[in-house]
Amino acid sequence: MSSDCLFCKIVAGEIPADVIYESDTAVAFRDINAQAPTHALVIPRKHISTINDIEPEDQAVIGSLYIAAKEIAAEAGIADDGYRAVMNCNEGAGQSVFHIHLHVLGGRTLSWPPG
Ligand code: 5GP
Ligand code: ZN
């Protein structure tokens, strides 16, 4: 845990969140500023700052984020219509919280490419 990390505090239960999924390695909660009818953030319990900081030993943890994403999508009823699972890396791509998180977005038509 990184003591000054917002998402580590959510994992630890120190900051409330609308948690919708938990596994040994991942936690998911609703984005506080939802950009779609379904907008969840899937994060590893382990603090990893950016995609650039992922190490080979994190492969299973990263895979578990996608297992969470597909289960969230199925639960939300958006799996067949389609959804997006996207992770921003660093400020230039819009990352604002430096604990990696997979955005799971769906429930509306999503344009491509993102802005
Ligand atoms: P990023 O911009 O880093 O890709 O995404 C960060 C996301 O975290 C944003 O969509 C933002 O709305 C969300 N967020 C920031 N602070 C909080 C918070 O305290 N609680 C929740 N649930 N989401 C947050
Ligand atoms: Zn963290």
PDB file of N, CA, C and O in Angstrom, residues 41-78:
ATOM      1  N   LEU A  41     -14.464   1.205 -12.093  1.00  0.00           N
ATOM      2  CA  LEU A  41     -13.006   1.219 -12.078  1.00  0.00           C
ATOM      3  C   LEU A  41     -12.552  -0.082 -11.441  1.00  0.00           C
ATOM      4  O   LEU A  41     -12.959  -0.388 -10.309  1.00  0.00           O
ATOM      5  N   VAL A  42     -11.758  -0.856 -12.168  1.00  0.00           N
ATOM      6  CA  VAL A  42     -11.221  -2.108 -11.643  1.00  0.00           C
ATOM      7  C   VAL A  42      -9.757  -1.878 -11.318  1.00  0.00           C
ATOM      8  O   VAL A  42      -8.985  -1.451 -12.187  1.00  0.00           O
ATOM      9  N   ILE A  43      -9.389  -2.144 -10.089  1.00  0.00           N
ATOM     10  CA  ILE A  43      -8.010  -1.857  -9.658  1.00  0.00           C
ATOM     11  C   ILE A  43      -7.398  -3.094  -8.999  1.00  0.00           C
ATOM     12  O   ILE A  43      -8.102  -3.922  -8.416  1.00  0.00           O
ATOM     13  N   PRO A  44      -6.084  -3.228  -9.093  1.00  0.00           N
ATOM     14  CA  PRO A  44      -5.427  -4.292  -8.322  1.00  0.00           C
ATOM     15  C   PRO A  44      -5.340  -3.893  -6.857  1.00  0.00           C
ATOM     16  O   PRO A  44      -5.207  -2.699  -6.538  1.00  0.00           O
ATOM     17  N   ARG A  45      -5.420  -4.871  -5.976  1.00  0.00           N
ATOM     18  CA  ARG A  45      -5.188  -4.567  -4.552  1.00  0.00           C
ATOM     19  C   ARG A  45      -3.766  -4.052  -4.351  1.00  0.00           C
ATOM     20  O   ARG A  45      -3.525  -3.201  -3.491  1.00  0.00           O
ATOM     21  N   LYS A  46      -2.862  -4.576  -5.163  1.00  0.00           N
ATOM     22  CA  LYS A  46      -1.466  -4.152  -5.099  1.00  0.00           C
ATOM     23  C   LYS A  46      -1.314  -2.762  -5.711  1.00  0.00           C
ATOM     24  O   LYS A  46      -1.869  -2.481  -6.772  1.00  0.00           O
ATOM     25  N   HIS A  47      -0.554  -1.920  -5.063  1.00  0.00           N
ATOM     26  CA  HIS A  47      -0.298  -0.589  -5.632  1.00  0.00           C
ATOM     27  C   HIS A  47       0.683  -0.701  -6.800  1.00  0.00           C
ATOM     28  O   HIS A  47       1.838  -1.100  -6.614  1.00  0.00           O
ATOM     29  N   ILE A  48       0.209  -0.317  -7.975  1.00  0.00           N
ATOM     30  CA  ILE A  48       1.042  -0.195  -9.173  1.00  0.00           C
ATOM     31  C   ILE A  48       0.689   1.176  -9.746  1.00  0.00           C
ATOM     32  O   ILE A  48      -0.485   1.457 -10.003  1.00  0.00           O
ATOM     33  N   SER A  49       1.665   2.042  -9.927  1.00  0.00           N
ATOM     34  CA  SER A  49       1.363   3.443 -10.260  1.00  0.00           C
ATOM     35  C   SER A  49       0.840   3.624 -11.675  1.00  0.00           C
ATOM     36  O   SER A  49      -0.151   4.326 -11.898  1.00  0.00           O
ATOM     37  N   THR A  50       1.524   3.037 -12.643  1.00  0.00           N
ATOM     38  CA  THR A  50       1.133   3.198 -14.051  1.00  0.00           C
ATOM     39  C   THR A  50       1.400   1.888 -14.788  1.00  0.00           C
ATOM     40  O   THR A  50       2.087   0.990 -14.280  1.00  0.00           O
ATOM     41  N   ILE A  51       0.921   1.809 -16.006  1.00  0.00           N
ATOM     42  CA  ILE A  51       1.216   0.635 -16.837  1.00  0.00           C
ATOM     43  C   ILE A  51       2.730   0.451 -16.942  1.00  0.00           C
ATOM     44  O   ILE A  51       3.227  -0.680 -16.962  1.00  0.00           O
ATOM     45  N   ASN A  52       3.456   1.546 -16.978  1.00  0.00           N
ATOM     46  CA  ASN A  52       4.917   1.474 -17.109  1.00  0.00           C
ATOM     47  C   ASN A  52       5.584   0.782 -15.920  1.00  0.00           C
ATOM     48  O   ASN A  52       6.743   0.371 -16.012  1.00  0.00           O
ATOM     49  N   ASP A  53       4.858   0.667 -14.816  1.00  0.00           N
ATOM     50  CA  ASP A  53       5.417   0.063 -13.602  1.00  0.00           C
ATOM     51  C   ASP A  53       5.025  -1.399 -13.422  1.00  0.00           C
ATOM     52  O   ASP A  53       5.376  -2.025 -12.415  1.00  0.00           O
ATOM     53  N   ILE A  54       4.279  -1.956 -14.380  1.00  0.00           N
ATOM     54  CA  ILE A  54       3.884  -3.363 -14.299  1.00  0.00           C
ATOM     55  C   ILE A  54       5.122  -4.235 -14.523  1.00  0.00           C
ATOM     56  O   ILE A  54       5.898  -4.011 -15.458  1.00  0.00           O
ATOM     57  N   GLU A  55       5.300  -5.218 -13.635  1.00  0.00           N
ATOM     58  CA  GLU A  55       6.450  -6.131 -13.718  1.00  0.00           C
ATOM     59  C   GLU A  55       5.969  -7.509 -14.174  1.00  0.00           C
ATOM     60  O   GLU A  55       4.782  -7.837 -14.052  1.00  0.00           O
ATOM     61  N   PRO A  56       6.881  -8.336 -14.675  1.00  0.00           N
ATOM     62  CA  PRO A  56       6.479  -9.677 -15.134  1.00  0.00           C
ATOM     63  C   PRO A  56       5.706 -10.465 -14.065  1.00  0.00           C
ATOM     64  O   PRO A  56       4.758 -11.188 -14.405  1.00  0.00           O
ATOM     65  N   GLU A  57       6.065 -10.307 -12.803  1.00  0.00           N
ATOM     66  CA  GLU A  57       5.364 -11.067 -11.759  1.00  0.00           C
ATOM     67  C   GLU A  57       3.931 -10.572 -11.524  1.00  0.00           C
ATOM     68  O   GLU A  57       3.178 -11.197 -10.775  1.00  0.00           O
ATOM     69  N   ASP A  58       3.549  -9.469 -12.167  1.00  0.00           N
ATOM     70  CA  ASP A  58       2.189  -8.934 -12.027  1.00  0.00           C
ATOM     71  C   ASP A  58       1.227  -9.495 -13.075  1.00  0.00           C
ATOM     72  O   ASP A  58       0.059  -9.089 -13.097  1.00  0.00           O
ATOM     73  N   GLN A  59       1.693 -10.396 -13.918  1.00  0.00           N
ATOM     74  CA  GLN A  59       0.849 -10.857 -15.028  1.00  0.00           C
ATOM     75  C   GLN A  59      -0.489 -11.399 -14.558  1.00  0.00           C
ATOM     76  O   GLN A  59      -1.537 -11.073 -15.143  1.00  0.00           O
ATOM     77  N   ALA A  60      -0.494 -12.204 -13.524  1.00  0.00           N
ATOM     78  CA  ALA A  60      -1.757 -12.795 -13.064  1.00  0.00           C
ATOM     79  C   ALA A  60      -2.674 -11.721 -12.498  1.00  0.00           C
ATOM     80  O   ALA A  60      -3.900 -11.766 -12.687  1.00  0.00           O
ATOM     81  N   VAL A  61      -2.090 -10.777 -11.805  1.00  0.00           N
ATOM     82  CA  VAL A  61      -2.890  -9.682 -11.242  1.00  0.00           C
ATOM     83  C   VAL A  61      -3.538  -8.874 -12.371  1.00  0.00           C
ATOM     84  O   VAL A  61      -4.739  -8.562 -12.321  1.00  0.00           O
ATOM     85  N   ILE A  62      -2.769  -8.560 -13.387  1.00  0.00           N
ATOM     86  CA  ILE A  62      -3.315  -7.785 -14.506  1.00  0.00           C
ATOM     87  C   ILE A  62      -4.401  -8.591 -15.215  1.00  0.00           C
ATOM     88  O   ILE A  62      -5.462  -8.057 -15.563  1.00  0.00           O
ATOM     89  N   GLY A  63      -4.174  -9.857 -15.401  1.00  0.00           N
ATOM     90  CA  GLY A  63      -5.204 -10.699 -16.004  1.00  0.00           C
ATOM     91  C   GLY A  63      -6.486 -10.694 -15.190  1.00  0.00           C
ATOM     92  O   GLY A  63      -7.593 -10.689 -15.749  1.00  0.00           O
ATOM     93  N   SER A  64      -6.339 -10.659 -13.892  1.00  0.00           N
ATOM     94  CA  SER A  64      -7.520 -10.686 -13.021  1.00  0.00           C
ATOM     95  C   SER A  64      -8.371  -9.434 -13.174  1.00  0.00           C
ATOM     96  O   SER A  64      -9.571  -9.463 -12.884  1.00  0.00           O
ATOM     97  N   LEU A  65      -7.784  -8.339 -13.628  1.00  0.00           N
ATOM     98  CA  LEU A  65      -8.569  -7.118 -13.853  1.00  0.00           C
ATOM     99  C   LEU A  65      -9.558  -7.340 -14.999  1.00  0.00           C
ATOM    100  O   LEU A  65     -10.687  -6.835 -14.965  1.00  0.00           O
ATOM    101  N   TYR A  66      -9.137  -8.100 -16.000  1.00  0.00           N
ATOM    102  CA  TYR A  66     -10.027  -8.375 -17.137  1.00  0.00           C
ATOM    103  C   TYR A  66     -11.092  -9.407 -16.782  1.00  0.00           C
ATOM    104  O   TYR A  66     -12.215  -9.340 -17.293  1.00  0.00           O
ATOM    105  N   ILE A  67     -10.746 -10.350 -15.924  1.00  0.00           N
ATOM    106  CA  ILE A  67     -11.774 -11.273 -15.426  1.00  0.00           C
ATOM    107  C   ILE A  67     -12.847 -10.479 -14.686  1.00  0.00           C
ATOM    108  O   ILE A  67     -14.049 -10.695 -14.868  1.00  0.00           O
ATOM    109  N   ALA A  68     -12.407  -9.513 -13.873  1.00  0.00           N
ATOM    110  CA  ALA A  68     -13.364  -8.652 -13.168  1.00  0.00           C
ATOM    111  C   ALA A  68     -14.207  -7.873 -14.170  1.00  0.00           C
ATOM    112  O   ALA A  68     -15.435  -7.788 -14.024  1.00  0.00           O
ATOM    113  N   ALA A  69     -13.564  -7.311 -15.202  1.00  0.00           N
ATOM    114  CA  ALA A  69     -14.284  -6.491 -16.177  1.00  0.00           C
ATOM    115  C   ALA A  69     -15.389  -7.279 -16.857  1.00  0.00           C
ATOM    116  O   ALA A  69     -16.515  -6.806 -17.005  1.00  0.00           O
ATOM    117  N   LYS A  70     -15.091  -8.506 -17.259  1.00  0.00           N
ATOM    118  CA  LYS A  70     -16.125  -9.264 -17.982  1.00  0.00           C
ATOM    119  C   LYS A  70     -17.253  -9.663 -17.045  1.00  0.00           C
ATOM    120  O   LYS A  70     -18.412  -9.720 -17.454  1.00  0.00           O
ATOM    121  N   GLU A  71     -16.949  -9.914 -15.790  1.00  0.00           N
ATOM    122  CA  GLU A  71     -18.009 -10.261 -14.840  1.00  0.00           C
ATOM    123  C   GLU A  71     -18.883  -9.038 -14.540  1.00  0.00           C
ATOM    124  O   GLU A  71     -20.107  -9.142 -14.417  1.00  0.00           O
ATOM    125  N   ILE A  72     -18.265  -7.881 -14.422  1.00  0.00           N
ATOM    126  CA  ILE A  72     -19.023  -6.640 -14.200  1.00  0.00           C
ATOM    127  C   ILE A  72     -19.925  -6.363 -15.400  1.00  0.00           C
ATOM    128  O   ILE A  72     -21.097  -5.993 -15.244  1.00  0.00           O
ATOM    129  N   ALA A  73     -19.378  -6.537 -16.601  1.00  0.00           N
ATOM    130  CA  ALA A  73     -20.166  -6.301 -17.816  1.00  0.00           C
ATOM    131  C   ALA A  73     -21.349  -7.264 -17.893  1.00  0.00           C
ATOM    132  O   ALA A  73     -22.468  -6.856 -18.231  1.00  0.00           O
ATOM    133  N   ALA A  74     -21.115  -8.523 -17.566  1.00  0.00           N
ATOM    134  CA  ALA A  74     -22.202  -9.506 -17.594  1.00  0.00           C
ATOM    135  C   ALA A  74     -23.272  -9.137 -16.569  1.00  0.00           C
ATOM    136  O   ALA A  74     -24.479  -9.164 -16.867  1.00  0.00           O
ATOM    137  N   GLU A  75     -22.837  -8.770 -15.391  1.00  0.00           N
ATOM    138  CA  GLU A  75     -23.773  -8.404 -14.319  1.00  0.00           C
ATOM    139  C   GLU A  75     -24.591  -7.170 -14.701  1.00  0.00           C
ATOM    140  O   GLU A  75     -25.779  -7.062 -14.367  1.00  0.00           O
ATOM    141  N   ALA A  76     -23.957  -6.231 -15.405  1.00  0.00           N
ATOM    142  CA  ALA A  76     -24.633  -4.996 -15.806  1.00  0.00           C
ATOM    143  C   ALA A  76     -25.496  -5.187 -17.049  1.00  0.00           C
ATOM    144  O   ALA A  76     -26.225  -4.271 -17.444  1.00  0.00           O
ATOM    145  N   GLY A  77     -25.381  -6.355 -17.694  1.00  0.00           N
ATOM    146  CA  GLY A  77     -26.189  -6.634 -18.883  1.00  0.00           C
ATOM    147  C   GLY A  77     -25.688  -5.950 -20.139  1.00  0.00           C
ATOM    148  O   GLY A  77     -26.454  -5.732 -21.082  1.00  0.00           O
ATOM    149  N   ILE A  78     -24.402  -5.616 -20.166  1.00  0.00           N
ATOM    150  CA  ILE A  78     -23.843  -4.909 -21.333  1.00  0.00           C
ATOM    151  C   ILE A  78     -22.840  -5.762 -22.116  1.00  0.00           C
ATOM    152  O   ILE A  78     -22.234  -5.283 -23.073  1.00  0.00           O
TER     153      ILE A  78
END
